[in-house]
PDB file of C-alpha atoms in Angstrom:
ATOM      1  CA  UNK A   1     -19.343  -3.105  15.280  1.00 86.00           C
ATOM      2  CA  UNK A   2     -15.809  -1.706  15.609  1.00 96.00           C
ATOM      3  CA  UNK A   3     -14.770   1.326  13.601  1.00 98.00           C
ATOM      4  CA  UNK A   4     -11.757   1.093  11.301  1.00 98.00           C
ATOM      5  CA  UNK A   5     -10.223   4.328  10.071  1.00 98.00           C
ATOM      6  CA  UNK A   6      -8.317   4.176   6.777  1.00 98.00           C
ATOM      7  CA  UNK A   7      -5.858   6.818   5.654  1.00 98.00           C
ATOM      8  CA  UNK A   8      -5.220   6.654   1.940  1.00 97.00           C
ATOM      9  CA  UNK A   9      -8.682   5.150   1.541  1.00 97.00           C
ATOM     10  CA  UNK A  10      -9.280   6.671  -1.890  1.00 96.00           C
ATOM     11  CA  UNK A  11      -6.180   5.105  -3.453  1.00 95.00           C
ATOM     12  CA  UNK A  12      -5.856   1.758  -5.201  1.00 96.00           C
ATOM     13  CA  UNK A  13      -5.155  -0.231  -2.034  1.00 98.00           C
ATOM     14  CA  UNK A  14      -7.519   1.908   0.027  1.00 97.00           C
ATOM     15  CA  UNK A  15     -10.477   1.194  -2.236  1.00 97.00           C
ATOM     16  CA  UNK A  16      -9.814  -2.542  -1.994  1.00 98.00           C
ATOM     17  CA  UNK A  17      -9.642  -2.257   1.797  1.00 98.00           C
ATOM     18  CA  UNK A  18     -12.923  -0.364   1.979  1.00 98.00           C
ATOM     19  CA  UNK A  19     -14.679  -3.007  -0.127  1.00 97.00           C
ATOM     20  CA  UNK A  20     -13.455  -5.822   2.128  1.00 98.00           C
ATOM     21  CA  UNK A  21     -14.082  -4.158   5.471  1.00 98.00           C
ATOM     22  CA  UNK A  22     -17.614  -2.931   4.820  1.00 96.00           C
ATOM     23  CA  UNK A  23     -20.223  -5.120   6.456  1.00 90.00           C
ATOM     24  CA  UNK A  24     -17.885  -6.404   9.157  1.00 96.00           C
ATOM     25  CA  UNK A  25     -16.750  -2.989  10.434  1.00 98.00           C
ATOM     26  CA  UNK A  26     -17.799   0.612  10.415  1.00 98.00           C
ATOM     27  CA  UNK A  27     -15.467   2.035   7.805  1.00 98.00           C
ATOM     28  CA  UNK A  28     -14.235   5.597   8.104  1.00 98.00           C
ATOM     29  CA  UNK A  29     -11.929   7.297   5.606  1.00 98.00           C
ATOM     30  CA  UNK A  30      -9.859  10.435   6.139  1.00 98.00           C
ATOM     31  CA  UNK A  31      -9.511  12.126   2.754  1.00 97.00           C
ATOM     32  CA  UNK A  32      -8.822  15.542   1.286  1.00 95.00           C
ATOM     33  CA  UNK A  33     -11.568  14.840  -1.254  1.00 94.00           C
ATOM     34  CA  UNK A  34     -14.230  12.597   0.331  1.00 93.00           C
ATOM     35  CA  UNK A  35     -15.925  10.018  -1.859  1.00 92.00           C
ATOM     36  CA  UNK A  36     -19.607   9.288  -2.323  1.00 92.00           C
ATOM     37  CA  UNK A  37     -19.992   5.728  -0.999  1.00 95.00           C
ATOM     38  CA  UNK A  38     -22.912   5.939   1.472  1.00 95.00           C
ATOM     39  CA  UNK A  39     -21.606   2.929   3.402  1.00 96.00           C
ATOM     40  CA  UNK A  40     -18.450   4.834   4.353  1.00 97.00           C
ATOM     41  CA  UNK A  41     -18.129   7.598   6.921  1.00 98.00           C
ATOM     42  CA  UNK A  42     -16.101  10.270   5.176  1.00 98.00           C
ATOM     43  CA  UNK A  43     -14.045  12.765   7.142  1.00 98.00           C
ATOM     44  CA  UNK A  44     -12.515  15.645   5.258  1.00 97.00           C
ATOM     45  CA  UNK A  45      -8.932  16.167   6.348  1.00 97.00           C
ATOM     46  CA  UNK A  46      -5.266  16.122   5.508  1.00 97.00           C
ATOM     47  CA  UNK A  47      -2.383  14.399   7.281  1.00 97.00           C
ATOM     48  CA  UNK A  48      -0.029  17.063   5.951  1.00 96.00           C
ATOM     49  CA  UNK A  49      -1.809  19.844   7.846  1.00 97.00           C
ATOM     50  CA  UNK A  50      -3.492  17.941  10.670  1.00 97.00           C
ATOM     51  CA  UNK A  51      -6.963  18.960   9.521  1.00 97.00           C
ATOM     52  CA  UNK A  52      -9.665  16.417  10.439  1.00 98.00           C
ATOM     53  CA  UNK A  53      -7.353  13.945  12.187  1.00 98.00           C
ATOM     54  CA  UNK A  54      -8.958  14.265  15.636  1.00 98.00           C
ATOM     55  CA  UNK A  55     -12.466  13.916  14.201  1.00 98.00           C
ATOM     56  CA  UNK A  56     -11.472  10.874  12.160  1.00 98.00           C
ATOM     57  CA  UNK A  57      -9.890   9.148  15.163  1.00 98.00           C
ATOM     58  CA  UNK A  58     -12.700   9.778  17.628  1.00 98.00           C
ATOM     59  CA  UNK A  59     -14.352   6.427  18.353  1.00 97.00           C
ATOM     60  CA  UNK A  60     -12.015   4.454  16.068  1.00 98.00           C
ATOM     61  CA  UNK A  61     -10.633   1.189  17.422  1.00 98.00           C
ATOM     62  CA  UNK A  62      -8.253   0.419  14.542  1.00 98.00           C
ATOM     63  CA  UNK A  63      -6.348   2.552  12.056  1.00 98.00           C
ATOM     64  CA  UNK A  64      -4.947   1.293   8.748  1.00 98.00           C
ATOM     65  CA  UNK A  65      -2.375   3.887   7.761  1.00 98.00           C
ATOM     66  CA  UNK A  66      -2.009   3.471   4.003  1.00 98.00           C
ATOM     67  CA  UNK A  67      -1.538   7.129   3.048  1.00 98.00           C
ATOM     68  CA  UNK A  68       1.799   8.082   1.526  1.00 97.00           C
ATOM     69  CA  UNK A  69       3.307  10.713  -0.739  1.00 96.00           C
ATOM     70  CA  UNK A  70       5.579   9.571  -3.563  1.00 95.00           C
ATOM     71  CA  UNK A  71       5.882  12.186  -6.328  1.00 93.00           C
ATOM     72  CA  UNK A  72       7.476   9.602  -8.643  1.00 91.00           C
ATOM     73  CA  UNK A  73       4.550   7.208  -8.220  1.00 92.00           C
ATOM     74  CA  UNK A  74       2.064  10.012  -8.853  1.00 91.00           C
ATOM     75  CA  UNK A  75       3.685  11.127 -12.077  1.00 89.00           C
ATOM     76  CA  UNK A  76       4.694   7.627 -13.184  1.00 88.00           C
ATOM     77  CA  UNK A  77       8.378   8.338 -13.727  1.00 85.00           C
ATOM     78  CA  UNK A  78      11.472   9.537 -11.904  1.00 86.00           C
ATOM     79  CA  UNK A  79      13.166  12.898 -12.177  1.00 88.00           C
ATOM     80  CA  UNK A  80      16.631  13.729 -10.761  1.00 89.00           C
ATOM     81  CA  UNK A  81      15.143  15.405  -7.689  1.00 92.00           C
ATOM     82  CA  UNK A  82      13.621  12.074  -6.585  1.00 91.00           C
ATOM     83  CA  UNK A  83      17.120  10.755  -5.896  1.00 90.00           C
ATOM     84  CA  UNK A  84      18.068  13.432  -3.381  1.00 92.00           C
ATOM     85  CA  UNK A  85      14.828  14.572  -1.725  1.00 94.00           C
ATOM     86  CA  UNK A  86      11.295  13.450  -0.946  1.00 95.00           C
ATOM     87  CA  UNK A  87       8.442  15.253   0.854  1.00 96.00           C
ATOM     88  CA  UNK A  88       8.107  14.600   4.593  1.00 97.00           C
ATOM     89  CA  UNK A  89       4.742  16.173   5.395  1.00 97.00           C
ATOM     90  CA  UNK A  90       2.653  13.000   4.958  1.00 97.00           C
ATOM     91  CA  UNK A  91       4.973  10.074   5.646  1.00 97.00           C
ATOM     92  CA  UNK A  92       6.901  11.563   8.562  1.00 97.00           C
ATOM     93  CA  UNK A  93       5.061  14.550  10.045  1.00 98.00           C
ATOM     94  CA  UNK A  94       1.654  13.163   9.112  1.00 98.00           C
ATOM     95  CA  UNK A  95       2.434   9.804  10.724  1.00 98.00           C
ATOM     96  CA  UNK A  96       3.599  11.574  13.887  1.00 98.00           C
ATOM     97  CA  UNK A  97       0.354  13.586  14.023  1.00 98.00           C
ATOM     98  CA  UNK A  98      -1.712  10.465  13.451  1.00 98.00           C
ATOM     99  CA  UNK A  99       0.057   8.527  16.207  1.00 98.00           C
ATOM    100  CA  UNK A 100      -0.310  11.370  18.694  1.00 98.00           C
ATOM    101  CA  UNK A 101      -3.995  11.684  17.930  1.00 98.00           C
ATOM    102  CA  UNK A 102      -4.522   7.911  18.006  1.00 98.00           C
ATOM    103  CA  UNK A 103      -3.009   7.682  21.482  1.00 98.00           C
ATOM    104  CA  UNK A 104      -5.225  10.497  22.722  1.00 98.00           C
ATOM    105  CA  UNK A 105      -8.307   8.846  21.193  1.00 98.00           C
ATOM    106  CA  UNK A 106      -7.571   5.449  22.744  1.00 98.00           C
ATOM    107  CA  UNK A 107      -7.005   3.606  19.459  1.00 98.00           C
ATOM    108  CA  UNK A 108      -6.066  -0.005  20.207  1.00 98.00           C
ATOM    109  CA  UNK A 109      -4.273  -0.982  16.964  1.00 98.00           C
ATOM    110  CA  UNK A 110      -2.534   0.801  14.110  1.00 98.00           C
ATOM    111  CA  UNK A 111      -1.588  -1.118  10.956  1.00 98.00           C
ATOM    112  CA  UNK A 112       1.131   0.634   8.983  1.00 98.00           C
ATOM    113  CA  UNK A 113       1.466  -0.175   5.276  1.00 98.00           C
ATOM    114  CA  UNK A 114       5.099  -0.241   4.201  1.00 98.00           C
ATOM    115  CA  UNK A 115       7.472  -1.555   1.537  1.00 97.00           C
ATOM    116  CA  UNK A 116       9.597  -4.699   1.377  1.00 96.00           C
ATOM    117  CA  UNK A 117      13.336  -4.232   1.751  1.00 93.00           C
ATOM    118  CA  UNK A 118      13.574  -0.692   3.134  1.00 93.00           C
ATOM    119  CA  UNK A 119      15.888  -1.446   6.053  1.00 91.00           C
ATOM    120  CA  UNK A 120      18.754   0.134   4.100  1.00 86.00           C
ATOM    121  CA  UNK A 121      16.909   2.688   1.976  1.00 86.00           C
ATOM    122  CA  UNK A 122      18.799   3.979  -1.059  1.00 82.00           C
ATOM    123  CA  UNK A 123      16.364   6.700  -2.170  1.00 89.00           C
ATOM    124  CA  UNK A 124      14.785   9.493  -0.089  1.00 94.00           C
ATOM    125  CA  UNK A 125      11.189   8.272  -0.456  1.00 95.00           C
ATOM    126  CA  UNK A 126      12.093   4.916   1.084  1.00 94.00           C
ATOM    127  CA  UNK A 127      13.845   6.746   3.911  1.00 95.00           C
ATOM    128  CA  UNK A 128      10.575   8.542   4.612  1.00 97.00           C
ATOM    129  CA  UNK A 129       8.802   5.172   4.826  1.00 97.00           C
ATOM    130  CA  UNK A 130      11.427   3.802   7.203  1.00 97.00           C
ATOM    131  CA  UNK A 131      11.176   6.935   9.353  1.00 97.00           C
ATOM    132  CA  UNK A 132       7.434   6.384   9.566  1.00 98.00           C
ATOM    133  CA  UNK A 133       7.959   2.741  10.516  1.00 98.00           C
ATOM    134  CA  UNK A 134      10.275   3.815  13.329  1.00 98.00           C
ATOM    135  CA  UNK A 135       7.696   6.282  14.606  1.00 98.00           C
ATOM    136  CA  UNK A 136       5.085   3.517  14.682  1.00 98.00           C
ATOM    137  CA  UNK A 137       7.448   1.106  16.445  1.00 98.00           C
ATOM    138  CA  UNK A 138       8.358   3.602  19.157  1.00 97.00           C
ATOM    139  CA  UNK A 139       4.888   5.106  19.521  1.00 96.00           C
ATOM    140  CA  UNK A 140       2.305   4.548  22.245  1.00 95.00           C
ATOM    141  CA  UNK A 141      -0.263   2.682  20.120  1.00 98.00           C
ATOM    142  CA  UNK A 142      -0.101  -1.149  19.724  1.00 98.00           C
ATOM    143  CA  UNK A 143       1.010  -1.755  16.165  1.00 98.00           C
ATOM    144  CA  UNK A 144       1.486  -3.978  13.152  1.00 98.00           C
ATOM    145  CA  UNK A 145       3.742  -3.216  10.192  1.00 98.00           C
ATOM    146  CA  UNK A 146       2.911  -4.938   6.897  1.00 98.00           C
ATOM    147  CA  UNK A 147       5.337  -4.609   4.000  1.00 98.00           C
ATOM    148  CA  UNK A 148       4.492  -5.402   0.373  1.00 97.00           C
ATOM    149  CA  UNK A 149       6.424  -5.589  -2.878  1.00 97.00           C
ATOM    150  CA  UNK A 150       5.645  -3.393  -5.904  1.00 96.00           C
ATOM    151  CA  UNK A 151       1.957  -3.141  -6.829  1.00 97.00           C
ATOM    152  CA  UNK A 152       0.705  -4.133 -10.273  1.00 97.00           C
ATOM    153  CA  UNK A 153      -0.993  -0.781 -10.896  1.00 97.00           C
ATOM    154  CA  UNK A 154       2.227   1.095 -10.199  1.00 96.00           C
ATOM    155  CA  UNK A 155       4.271  -1.121 -12.531  1.00 95.00           C
ATOM    156  CA  UNK A 156       1.655  -0.595 -15.234  1.00 96.00           C
ATOM    157  CA  UNK A 157       1.881   3.179 -14.787  1.00 95.00           C
ATOM    158  CA  UNK A 158       5.687   3.201 -14.824  1.00 93.00           C
ATOM    159  CA  UNK A 159       5.955   0.963 -17.901  1.00 93.00           C
ATOM    160  CA  UNK A 160       3.332   3.004 -19.695  1.00 92.00           C
ATOM    161  CA  UNK A 161       5.341   6.189 -19.153  1.00 91.00           C
ATOM    162  CA  UNK A 162       8.582   4.450 -20.167  1.00 88.00           C
ATOM    163  CA  UNK A 163       6.924   3.267 -23.390  1.00 88.00           C
ATOM    164  CA  UNK A 164       6.591   6.865 -24.562  1.00 89.00           C
ATOM    165  CA  UNK A 165      10.340   7.002 -25.129  1.00 88.00           C
ATOM    166  CA  UNK A 166      11.662   6.340 -28.662  1.00 89.00           C
ATOM    167  CA  UNK A 167      13.798   3.540 -27.218  1.00 90.00           C
ATOM    168  CA  UNK A 168      13.283   2.092 -23.725  1.00 88.00           C
ATOM    169  CA  UNK A 169      16.496   1.364 -21.770  1.00 86.00           C
ATOM    170  CA  UNK A 170      15.778  -1.853 -19.903  1.00 85.00           C
ATOM    171  CA  UNK A 171      17.851  -3.238 -17.010  1.00 89.00           C
ATOM    172  CA  UNK A 172      16.853  -6.691 -18.161  1.00 85.00           C
ATOM    173  CA  UNK A 173      17.964  -8.764 -15.149  1.00 89.00           C
ATOM    174  CA  UNK A 174      16.320  -6.573 -12.499  1.00 91.00           C
ATOM    175  CA  UNK A 175      14.248  -8.989 -10.347  1.00 93.00           C
ATOM    176  CA  UNK A 176      10.651  -8.146  -9.417  1.00 94.00           C
ATOM    177  CA  UNK A 177       7.860  -9.780  -7.427  1.00 96.00           C
ATOM    178  CA  UNK A 178       4.762  -7.745  -8.355  1.00 97.00           C
ATOM    179  CA  UNK A 179       1.648  -8.093  -6.215  1.00 98.00           C
ATOM    180  CA  UNK A 180      -2.003  -7.184  -6.570  1.00 98.00           C
ATOM    181  CA  UNK A 181      -3.577  -4.766  -4.113  1.00 98.00           C
ATOM    182  CA  UNK A 182      -6.596  -7.062  -3.752  1.00 98.00           C
ATOM    183  CA  UNK A 183      -4.384  -9.848  -2.434  1.00 98.00           C
ATOM    184  CA  UNK A 184      -2.587  -7.490  -0.065  1.00 98.00           C
ATOM    185  CA  UNK A 185      -5.894  -6.000   1.099  1.00 98.00           C
ATOM    186  CA  UNK A 186      -7.078  -9.487   2.088  1.00 98.00           C
ATOM    187  CA  UNK A 187      -3.887  -9.875   4.128  1.00 98.00           C
ATOM    188  CA  UNK A 188      -4.394  -6.523   5.854  1.00 98.00           C
ATOM    189  CA  UNK A 189      -7.990  -7.333   6.754  1.00 98.00           C
ATOM    190  CA  UNK A 190      -6.761 -10.521   8.414  1.00 98.00           C
ATOM    191  CA  UNK A 191      -4.198  -8.412  10.291  1.00 97.00           C
ATOM    192  CA  UNK A 192      -7.024  -6.236  11.591  1.00 98.00           C
ATOM    193  CA  UNK A 193      -8.882  -9.313  12.815  1.00 97.00           C
ATOM    194  CA  UNK A 194      -5.759 -10.725  14.479  1.00 97.00           C
ATOM    195  CA  UNK A 195      -4.899  -7.561  16.367  1.00 98.00           C
ATOM    196  CA  UNK A 196      -1.448  -6.044  16.953  1.00 98.00           C
ATOM    197  CA  UNK A 197       1.249  -8.351  15.591  1.00 98.00           C
ATOM    198  CA  UNK A 198       4.390  -6.219  15.407  1.00 98.00           C
ATOM    199  CA  UNK A 199       6.496  -6.724  12.308  1.00 97.00           C
ATOM    200  CA  UNK A 200       4.412  -9.032  10.121  1.00 97.00           C
ATOM    201  CA  UNK A 201       5.551 -11.420   7.412  1.00 97.00           C
ATOM    202  CA  UNK A 202       6.339  -9.631   4.146  1.00 97.00           C
ATOM    203  CA  UNK A 203       3.786  -9.930   1.361  1.00 98.00           C
ATOM    204  CA  UNK A 204       4.629 -10.393  -2.305  1.00 97.00           C
ATOM    205  CA  UNK A 205       3.261 -11.681  -5.560  1.00 97.00           C
ATOM    206  CA  UNK A 206       2.948 -15.277  -6.756  1.00 97.00           C
ATOM    207  CA  UNK A 207       5.908 -15.132  -9.150  1.00 96.00           C
ATOM    208  CA  UNK A 208       9.353 -13.630  -9.558  1.00 95.00           C
ATOM    209  CA  UNK A 209      10.020 -11.999 -12.932  1.00 95.00           C
ATOM    210  CA  UNK A 210      12.876 -10.070 -14.418  1.00 93.00           C
ATOM    211  CA  UNK A 211      12.028  -6.602 -15.651  1.00 92.00           C
ATOM    212  CA  UNK A 212      12.563  -7.876 -19.197  1.00 91.00           C
ATOM    213  CA  UNK A 213       9.977 -10.632 -18.669  1.00 94.00           C
ATOM    214  CA  UNK A 214       7.526  -8.227 -17.040  1.00 95.00           C
ATOM    215  CA  UNK A 215       7.978  -5.717 -19.863  1.00 93.00           C
ATOM    216  CA  UNK A 216       7.497  -8.390 -22.552  1.00 93.00           C
ATOM    217  CA  UNK A 217       4.215  -9.489 -20.974  1.00 95.00           C
ATOM    218  CA  UNK A 218       3.105  -5.872 -20.688  1.00 95.00           C
ATOM    219  CA  UNK A 219       4.025  -5.159 -24.323  1.00 93.00           C
ATOM    220  CA  UNK A 220       2.155  -8.207 -25.616  1.00 93.00           C
ATOM    221  CA  UNK A 221      -1.016  -7.691 -23.587  1.00 96.00           C
ATOM    222  CA  UNK A 222      -1.122  -3.930 -24.125  1.00 92.00           C
ATOM    223  CA  UNK A 223      -0.400  -4.500 -27.859  1.00 82.00           C
ATOM    224  CA  UNK A 224       2.444  -1.984 -27.839  1.00 78.00           C
ATOM    225  CA  UNK A 225       5.212  -1.929 -30.425  1.00 83.00           C
ATOM    226  CA  UNK A 226       8.185  -0.572 -28.527  1.00 86.00           C
ATOM    227  CA  UNK A 227      11.920  -0.674 -29.154  1.00 86.00           C
ATOM    228  CA  UNK A 228      13.985  -1.634 -26.135  1.00 87.00           C
ATOM    229  CA  UNK A 229      17.667  -1.434 -25.310  1.00 89.00           C
ATOM    230  CA  UNK A 230      18.299  -4.253 -22.811  1.00 87.00           C
ATOM    231  CA  UNK A 231      21.350  -4.130 -20.565  1.00 88.00           C
ATOM    232  CA  UNK A 232      22.303  -6.263 -17.559  1.00 86.00           C
ATOM    233  CA  UNK A 233      22.832  -4.768 -14.117  1.00 84.00           C
ATOM    234  CA  UNK A 234      26.144  -5.495 -12.409  1.00 89.00           C
ATOM    235  CA  UNK A 235      25.801  -8.256  -9.834  1.00 84.00           C
ATOM    236  CA  UNK A 236      26.205  -5.944  -6.837  1.00 81.00           C
ATOM    237  CA  UNK A 237      23.495  -3.607  -8.141  1.00 80.00           C
ATOM    238  CA  UNK A 238      21.224  -6.523  -9.035  1.00 83.00           C
ATOM    239  CA  UNK A 239      21.617  -8.043  -5.569  1.00 83.00           C
ATOM    240  CA  UNK A 240      20.859  -4.705  -3.923  1.00 78.00           C
ATOM    241  CA  UNK A 241      17.770  -4.329  -6.111  1.00 79.00           C
ATOM    242  CA  UNK A 242      16.649  -7.846  -5.248  1.00 83.00           C
ATOM    243  CA  UNK A 243      16.728  -6.975  -1.547  1.00 81.00           C
ATOM    244  CA  UNK A 244      14.309  -4.125  -2.311  1.00 78.00           C
ATOM    245  CA  UNK A 245      12.049  -6.090  -4.662  1.00 86.00           C
ATOM    246  CA  UNK A 246      11.724  -9.647  -3.349  1.00 90.00           C
ATOM    247  CA  UNK A 247      10.234 -11.185  -0.230  1.00 93.00           C
ATOM    248  CA  UNK A 248      12.302 -13.622   1.804  1.00 87.00           C
ATOM    249  CA  UNK A 249      11.735 -16.854   3.732  1.00 88.00           C
ATOM    250  CA  UNK A 250       8.527 -16.960   5.726  1.00 92.00           C
ATOM    251  CA  UNK A 251       6.787 -14.392   3.569  1.00 96.00           C
ATOM    252  CA  UNK A 252       3.223 -14.576   2.287  1.00 97.00           C
ATOM    253  CA  UNK A 253       2.230 -14.447  -1.360  1.00 96.00           C
ATOM    254  CA  UNK A 254      -0.794 -13.465  -3.363  1.00 98.00           C
ATOM    255  CA  UNK A 255      -2.413 -15.370  -6.197  1.00 98.00           C
ATOM    256  CA  UNK A 256      -2.999 -12.784  -8.956  1.00 98.00           C
ATOM    257  CA  UNK A 257      -0.208 -12.905 -11.530  1.00 98.00           C
ATOM    258  CA  UNK A 258       1.084  -9.915 -13.461  1.00 98.00           C
ATOM    259  CA  UNK A 259      -0.295 -11.173 -16.778  1.00 98.00           C
ATOM    260  CA  UNK A 260      -3.711 -11.958 -15.281  1.00 98.00           C
ATOM    261  CA  UNK A 261      -3.872  -8.479 -13.782  1.00 98.00           C
ATOM    262  CA  UNK A 262      -2.956  -6.848 -17.094  1.00 97.00           C
ATOM    263  CA  UNK A 263      -5.684  -8.746 -18.920  1.00 97.00           C
ATOM    264  CA  UNK A 264      -8.329  -7.609 -16.440  1.00 96.00           C
ATOM    265  CA  UNK A 265      -7.352  -3.923 -16.157  1.00 95.00           C
ATOM    266  CA  UNK A 266      -7.266  -1.039 -18.574  1.00 91.00           C
ATOM    267  CA  UNK A 267      -4.021   0.946 -18.893  1.00 85.00           C
ATOM    268  CA  UNK A 268      -3.194   3.416 -16.131  1.00 73.00           C
TER     269      UNK A 268
END
């Protein structure tokens, strides 16, 4: 049985990956706070410091690198600082450490989890993701890069924080293609089985919604009474946002819709 190491294995996507890989692979997770699942080999460590990386990689054939550090995603809202800086210790330095260690350990495949539309990143966090992609592409370990659109859980968290405002400003024509982590996890597991594939087809959700439509569904299902102030984005801004939010021709899509996900999950 091959060993698959997952970074970010305690997050939303990571937990779905662990559940799908167990039984077919030895699953190992590098985490600052190891979990309790007895079917997982837990290695205490931190990409930001390098702690535990060598131990986690020893004997691993495949690495799924899903760890990332987005302060805005953690808190559920943006602050001005997010638009001019983003931490580098996990996405850039941590990826470099992981690649160096993976080469030394003889890892045969690294799968990097990335974001749709970051070729021309407009915010620092997306630049960190693109920097990590470039490290993977130029590194010594055979690789796959899998990009996804915005995850349902993250949209739920962001909308929930927005709903605390007295009035929610809503760029109503902002296009979105939200995707479930379970669907994307299935895709990543298939990538592991297929072996190194380079830049893989983008992965998105089963439907395209405007932010106004997504917010209306969220408001109805979460039974929230919220005042909104809709406003349209200029076409140039909308088109730029679409490039960051929507998959293109040849992409793959999941099956779990935004409304179905909301009905089956409690608020973030």
